[in-house]
Coordinates of C-alpha atoms in Angstrom, one line a residue:
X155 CA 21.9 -17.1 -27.3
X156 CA 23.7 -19.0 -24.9
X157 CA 22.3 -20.9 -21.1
X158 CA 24.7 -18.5 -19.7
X159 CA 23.4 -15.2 -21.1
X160 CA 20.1 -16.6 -21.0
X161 CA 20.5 -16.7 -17.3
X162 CA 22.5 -13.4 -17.2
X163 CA 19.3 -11.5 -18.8
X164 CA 16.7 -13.3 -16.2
X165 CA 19.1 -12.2 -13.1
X166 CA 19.4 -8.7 -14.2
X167 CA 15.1 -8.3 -14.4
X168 CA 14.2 -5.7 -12.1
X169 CA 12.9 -7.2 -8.3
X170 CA 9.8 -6.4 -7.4
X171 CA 9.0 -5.5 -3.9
X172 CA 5.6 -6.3 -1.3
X173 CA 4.8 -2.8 0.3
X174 CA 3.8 -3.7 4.0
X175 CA 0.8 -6.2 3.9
X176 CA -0.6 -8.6 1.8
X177 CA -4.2 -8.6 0.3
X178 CA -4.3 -12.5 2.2
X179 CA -4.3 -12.4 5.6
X180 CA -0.7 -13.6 5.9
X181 CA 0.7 -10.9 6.6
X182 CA -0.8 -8.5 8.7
X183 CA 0.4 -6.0 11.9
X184 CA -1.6 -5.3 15.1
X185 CA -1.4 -2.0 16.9
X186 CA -3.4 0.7 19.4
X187 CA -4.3 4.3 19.1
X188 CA -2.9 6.7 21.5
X189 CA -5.9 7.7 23.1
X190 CA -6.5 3.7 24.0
X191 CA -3.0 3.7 25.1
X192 CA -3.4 6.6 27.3
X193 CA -6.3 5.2 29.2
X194 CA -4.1 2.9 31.0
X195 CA -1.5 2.8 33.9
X196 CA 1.7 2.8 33.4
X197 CA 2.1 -0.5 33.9
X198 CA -1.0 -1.9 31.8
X199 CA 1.1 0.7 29.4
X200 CA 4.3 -0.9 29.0
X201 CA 2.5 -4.4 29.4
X202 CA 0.6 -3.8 26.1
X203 CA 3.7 -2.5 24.3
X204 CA 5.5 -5.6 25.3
X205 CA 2.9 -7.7 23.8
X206 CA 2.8 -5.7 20.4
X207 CA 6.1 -5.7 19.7
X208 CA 6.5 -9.5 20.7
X209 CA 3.2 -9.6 18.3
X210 CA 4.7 -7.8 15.4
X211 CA 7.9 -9.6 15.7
X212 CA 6.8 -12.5 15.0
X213 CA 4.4 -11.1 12.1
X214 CA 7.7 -9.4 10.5
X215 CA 9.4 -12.9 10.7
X216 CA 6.3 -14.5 8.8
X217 CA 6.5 -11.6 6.6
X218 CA 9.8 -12.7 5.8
X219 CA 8.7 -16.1 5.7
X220 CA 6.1 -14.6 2.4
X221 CA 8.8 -12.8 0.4
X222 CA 11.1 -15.9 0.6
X223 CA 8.6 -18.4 0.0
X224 CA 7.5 -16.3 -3.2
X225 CA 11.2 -15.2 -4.7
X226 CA 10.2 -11.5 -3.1
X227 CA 13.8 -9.9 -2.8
X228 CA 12.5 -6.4 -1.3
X229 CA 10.2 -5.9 1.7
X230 CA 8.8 -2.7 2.7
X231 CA 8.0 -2.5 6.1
X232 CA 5.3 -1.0 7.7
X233 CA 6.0 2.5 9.9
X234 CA 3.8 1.4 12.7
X235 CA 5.8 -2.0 13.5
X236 CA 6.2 -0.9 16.8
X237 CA 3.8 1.6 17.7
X238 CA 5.2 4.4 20.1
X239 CA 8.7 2.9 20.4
X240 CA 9.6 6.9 19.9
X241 CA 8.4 7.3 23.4
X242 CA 10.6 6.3 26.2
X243 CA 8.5 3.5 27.7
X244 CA 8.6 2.5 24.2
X245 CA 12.3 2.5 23.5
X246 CA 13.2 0.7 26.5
X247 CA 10.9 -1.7 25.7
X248 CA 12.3 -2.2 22.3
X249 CA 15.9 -3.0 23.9
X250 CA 14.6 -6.1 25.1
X251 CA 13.8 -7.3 21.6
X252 CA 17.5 -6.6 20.6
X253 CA 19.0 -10.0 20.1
X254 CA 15.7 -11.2 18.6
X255 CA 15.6 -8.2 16.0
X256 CA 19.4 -8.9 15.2
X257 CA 18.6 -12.8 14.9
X258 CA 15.7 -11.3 12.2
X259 CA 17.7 -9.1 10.2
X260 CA 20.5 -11.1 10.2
X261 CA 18.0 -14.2 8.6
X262 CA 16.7 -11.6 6.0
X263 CA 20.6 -10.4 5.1
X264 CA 21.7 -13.9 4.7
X265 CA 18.4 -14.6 2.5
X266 CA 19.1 -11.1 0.4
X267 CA 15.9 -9.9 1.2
X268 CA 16.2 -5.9 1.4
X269 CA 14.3 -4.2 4.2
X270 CA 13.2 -0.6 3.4
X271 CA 10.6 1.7 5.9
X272 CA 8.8 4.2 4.8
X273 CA 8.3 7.0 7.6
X274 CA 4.3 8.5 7.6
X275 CA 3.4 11.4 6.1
X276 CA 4.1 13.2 9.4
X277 CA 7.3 13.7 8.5
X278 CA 7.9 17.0 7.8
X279 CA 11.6 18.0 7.5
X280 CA 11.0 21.8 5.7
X281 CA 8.6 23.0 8.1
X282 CA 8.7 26.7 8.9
X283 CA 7.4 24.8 12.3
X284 CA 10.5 24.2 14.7
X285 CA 8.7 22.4 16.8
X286 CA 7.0 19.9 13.3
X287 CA 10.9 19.3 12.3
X288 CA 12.4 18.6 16.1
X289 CA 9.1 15.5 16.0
X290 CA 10.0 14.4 12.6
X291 CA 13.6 13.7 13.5
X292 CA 12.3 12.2 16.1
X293 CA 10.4 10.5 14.6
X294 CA 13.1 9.5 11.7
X295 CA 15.4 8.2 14.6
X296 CA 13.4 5.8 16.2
X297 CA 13.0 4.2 12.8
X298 CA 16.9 4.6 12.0
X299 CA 17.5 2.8 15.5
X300 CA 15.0 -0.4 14.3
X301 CA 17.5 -0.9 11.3
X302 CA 20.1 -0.7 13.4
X303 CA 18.5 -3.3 15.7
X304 CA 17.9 -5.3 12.5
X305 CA 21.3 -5.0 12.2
X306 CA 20.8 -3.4 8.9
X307 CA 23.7 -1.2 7.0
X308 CA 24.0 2.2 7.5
X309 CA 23.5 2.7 3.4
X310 CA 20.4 3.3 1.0
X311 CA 20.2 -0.4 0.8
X312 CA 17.9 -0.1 3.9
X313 CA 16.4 3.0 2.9
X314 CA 14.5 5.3 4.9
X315 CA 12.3 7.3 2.5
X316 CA 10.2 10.5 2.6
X317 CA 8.9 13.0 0.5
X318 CA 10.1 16.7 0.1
X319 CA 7.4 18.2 2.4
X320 CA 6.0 22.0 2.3
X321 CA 6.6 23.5 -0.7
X322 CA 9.4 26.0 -1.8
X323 CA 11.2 25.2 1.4
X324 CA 14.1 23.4 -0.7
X325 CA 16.8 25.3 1.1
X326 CA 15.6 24.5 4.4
X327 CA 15.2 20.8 3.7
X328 CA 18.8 20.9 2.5
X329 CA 20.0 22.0 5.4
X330 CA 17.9 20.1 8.2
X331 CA 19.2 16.8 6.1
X332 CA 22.7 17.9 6.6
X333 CA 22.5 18.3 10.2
X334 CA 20.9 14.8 10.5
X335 CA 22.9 12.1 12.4
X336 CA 24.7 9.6 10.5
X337 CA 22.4 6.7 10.8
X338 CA 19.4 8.7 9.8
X339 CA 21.3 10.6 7.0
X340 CA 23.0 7.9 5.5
X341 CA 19.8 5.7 5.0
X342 CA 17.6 8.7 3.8
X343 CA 16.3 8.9 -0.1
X344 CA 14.2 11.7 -1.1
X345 CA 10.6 10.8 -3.2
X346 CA 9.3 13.1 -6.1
X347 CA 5.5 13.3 -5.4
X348 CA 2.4 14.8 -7.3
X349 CA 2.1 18.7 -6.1
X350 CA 4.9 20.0 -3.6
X351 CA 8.4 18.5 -5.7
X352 CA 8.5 18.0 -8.9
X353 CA 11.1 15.2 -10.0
X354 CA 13.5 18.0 -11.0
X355 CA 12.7 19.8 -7.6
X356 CA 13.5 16.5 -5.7
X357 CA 16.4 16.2 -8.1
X358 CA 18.2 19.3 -7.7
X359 CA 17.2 18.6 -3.8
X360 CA 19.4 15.2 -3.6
X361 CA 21.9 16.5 -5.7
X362 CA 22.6 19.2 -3.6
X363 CA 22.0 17.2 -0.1
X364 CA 24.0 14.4 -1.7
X365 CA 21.2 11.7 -0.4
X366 CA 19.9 9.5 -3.0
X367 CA 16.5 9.8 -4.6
X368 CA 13.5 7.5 -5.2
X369 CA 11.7 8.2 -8.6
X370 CA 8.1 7.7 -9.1
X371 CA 6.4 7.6 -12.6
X372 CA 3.0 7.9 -11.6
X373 CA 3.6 11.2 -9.4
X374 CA 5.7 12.5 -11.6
X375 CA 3.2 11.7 -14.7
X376 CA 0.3 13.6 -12.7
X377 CA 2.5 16.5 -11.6
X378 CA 3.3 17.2 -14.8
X379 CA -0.3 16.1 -16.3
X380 CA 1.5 13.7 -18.8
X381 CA -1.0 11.3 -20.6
X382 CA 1.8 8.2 -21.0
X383 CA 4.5 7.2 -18.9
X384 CA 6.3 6.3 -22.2
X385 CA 6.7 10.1 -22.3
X386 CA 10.2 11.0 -22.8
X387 CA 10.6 12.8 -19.5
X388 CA 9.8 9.8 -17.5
X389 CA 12.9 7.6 -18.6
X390 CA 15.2 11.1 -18.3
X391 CA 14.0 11.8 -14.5
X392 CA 14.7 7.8 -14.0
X393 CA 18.0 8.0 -15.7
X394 CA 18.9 11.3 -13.5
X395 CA 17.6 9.8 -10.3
X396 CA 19.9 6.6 -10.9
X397 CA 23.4 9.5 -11.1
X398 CA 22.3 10.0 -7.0
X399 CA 22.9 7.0 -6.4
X400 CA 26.6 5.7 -5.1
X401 CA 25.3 2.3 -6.1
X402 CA 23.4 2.3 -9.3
X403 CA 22.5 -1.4 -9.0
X404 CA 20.6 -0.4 -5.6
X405 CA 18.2 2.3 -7.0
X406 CA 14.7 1.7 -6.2
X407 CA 11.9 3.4 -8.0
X408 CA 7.9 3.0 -7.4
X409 CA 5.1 1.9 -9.6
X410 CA 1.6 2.5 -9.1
X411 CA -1.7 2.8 -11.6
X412 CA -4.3 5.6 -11.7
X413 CA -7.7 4.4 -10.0
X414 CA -10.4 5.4 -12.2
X415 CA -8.4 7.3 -14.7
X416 CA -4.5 7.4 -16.0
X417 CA -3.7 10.6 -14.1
X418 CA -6.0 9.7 -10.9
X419 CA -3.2 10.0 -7.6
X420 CA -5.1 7.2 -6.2
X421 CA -4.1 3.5 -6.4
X422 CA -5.6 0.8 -8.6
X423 CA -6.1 -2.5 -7.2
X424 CA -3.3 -3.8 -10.2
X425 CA -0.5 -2.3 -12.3
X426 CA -1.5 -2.9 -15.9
X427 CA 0.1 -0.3 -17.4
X428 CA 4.7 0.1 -16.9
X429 CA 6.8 2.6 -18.3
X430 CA 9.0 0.9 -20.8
X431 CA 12.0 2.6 -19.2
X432 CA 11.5 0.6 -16.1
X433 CA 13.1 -2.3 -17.8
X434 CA 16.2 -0.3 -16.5
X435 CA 15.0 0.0 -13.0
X436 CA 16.9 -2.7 -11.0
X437 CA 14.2 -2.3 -7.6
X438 CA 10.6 -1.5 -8.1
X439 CA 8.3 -1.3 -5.1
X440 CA 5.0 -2.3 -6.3
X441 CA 2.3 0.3 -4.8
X442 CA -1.3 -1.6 -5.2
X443 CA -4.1 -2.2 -3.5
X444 CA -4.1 -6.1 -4.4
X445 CA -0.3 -6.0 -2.9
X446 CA 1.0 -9.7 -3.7
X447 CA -1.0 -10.4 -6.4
X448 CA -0.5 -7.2 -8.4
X449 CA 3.6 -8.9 -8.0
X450 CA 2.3 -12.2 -9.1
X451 CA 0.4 -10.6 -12.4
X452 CA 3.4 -8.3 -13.6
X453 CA 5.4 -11.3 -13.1
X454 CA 3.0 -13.6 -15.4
X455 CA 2.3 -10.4 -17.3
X456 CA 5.3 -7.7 -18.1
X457 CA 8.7 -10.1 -17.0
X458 CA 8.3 -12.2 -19.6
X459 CA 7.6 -9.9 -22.4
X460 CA 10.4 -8.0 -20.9
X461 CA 12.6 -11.5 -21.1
X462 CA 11.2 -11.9 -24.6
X463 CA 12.3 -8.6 -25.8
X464 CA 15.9 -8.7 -24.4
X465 CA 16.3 -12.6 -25.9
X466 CA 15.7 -10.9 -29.3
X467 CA 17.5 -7.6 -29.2
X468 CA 20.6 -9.8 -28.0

């Protein structure tokens, strides 16, 4: 084979992406609980706040610093990055970080670092709860309005990704996604998870709501009580999720290991077993509990046997 498909084969590997922290202390967020919050003035308030986000920025910028220094092209960012900034106080004091947030995203576009969030579990938008939906847009804006201070595009490429929420409310979460504004809508995927959607459920959801969707093998292995993700079912949901997306090359799937058994929902510390289809996944956010060095082992680990196996089937 030739240098130049050689080097073809090694830039079309799958990226592998650091979810939020790393297992070092290198990068790591600060932040306050509401009820400490509330036990201030106003003023010690919005003093506090100010020092967060000034704290967090900086933490963001050295977790950029990580995924550069380390070849890590996608960066999940943690939902609490700055806490409260869906409250008033909190949003004005967000506006003074504007040029220094544009200044940051700008530094990771330039880099090709993708910057994804993942809004908490709070957000619920198929509530029979008008009141649970009204907070989670909320809640989904204030997050839409920190990629647009990061001066991130208005696309899946920075992703804003939830799951499907309560159960048999597919119709409902159809429509409250189609009212969404534009900078929430266009930046939303949809996540299969282990009990509520199924990846057909989530599937037919996207479809429909024409917003992209995230796969996940390992929910999708335990929903369906599968005991391989080499079953056949796991490279057809990843190959269906990839049609929802207007840019194939920008699907993003996750990974994660069973803790204590294959079909365990919780997280190992490492990912030592990968579905072979995920050769064909082109972003892979890496969900472990040793973060950065669960990257570094599938790296030493699965890449290369991946590399091997393309070099000879060329």
């Amino acid at each position: 084979m030739s240098n130049n498909n050689q080097q073809k084969n090694l830039q079309s590997q799958p990226h592998l992406g650091l979810v939020c922290i790393t297992t070092s202390k290198q990068v790591r967020y600060r932040t306050i609980t509401r009820k400490r919050l509330l036990q201030m003035t106003l003023e010690e308030q919005a003093e506090r706040l100010h020092a967060l986000y000034t704290e967090n920025l900086a933490r963001l910028n050295l977790a950029i610093d990580f995924c550069l220094d380390n070849a890590i092209n996608l960066y999940r960012m943690t939902s609490g990055l700055f806490p409260f900034a869906d409250t008033e106080m909190g949003a004005e004091i967000l506006t003074e970080f504007t040029d220094e947030l544009q200044t940051t995203g700008n530094r990771a576009t330039e880099n090709k670092l993708r910057l994804v969030l993942h809004p908490d579990q709070f957000v619920v938008l198929s509530s029979d709860r008008p009141q649970v939906i009204e907070n989670s847009i909320k809640i989904l804006a204030m997050h839409a309005r920190i990629m647009d201070l990061l001066a991130q595009p208005k696309s899946p490429w920075a992703l804003l990704n939830i799951h499907g929420g309560k159960s048999d409310r597919a119709e409902k979460l159809i429509a409250t996604i189609r009212a969404l504004p534009d900078n929430i809508r266009s930046r939303l995927t949809l996540e299969n998870d282990e009990y509520a959607y199924s990846s057909e459920d989530i599937l037919a959801v996207c479809r429909e709501a024409k917003i992209p969707m995230v796969f996940d093998a390992h929910h999708h292995i335990v929903n369906q009580k599968l005991d391989s993700y080499d079953h056949e079912s796991v490279a057809e949901m990843l190959a269906a999720a990839r049609t929802t997306w207007a840019n194939p090359e920008h699907q993003l799937v996750h990974i994660s290991n069973g803790k204590e058994a294959f079909g365990d929902q919780r997280h190992s510390d490492l990912i030592t077993n990968m579905p072979s289809s995920y050769k064909n996944a082109p972003w892979i956010e890496v969900e472990a509990k040793l973060k950065e060095e669960a990257i570094f082992k599938l790296r030493e680990e699965w890449l290369p046997k991946l590399s091997n196996r393309e070099l000879v089937t060329a």
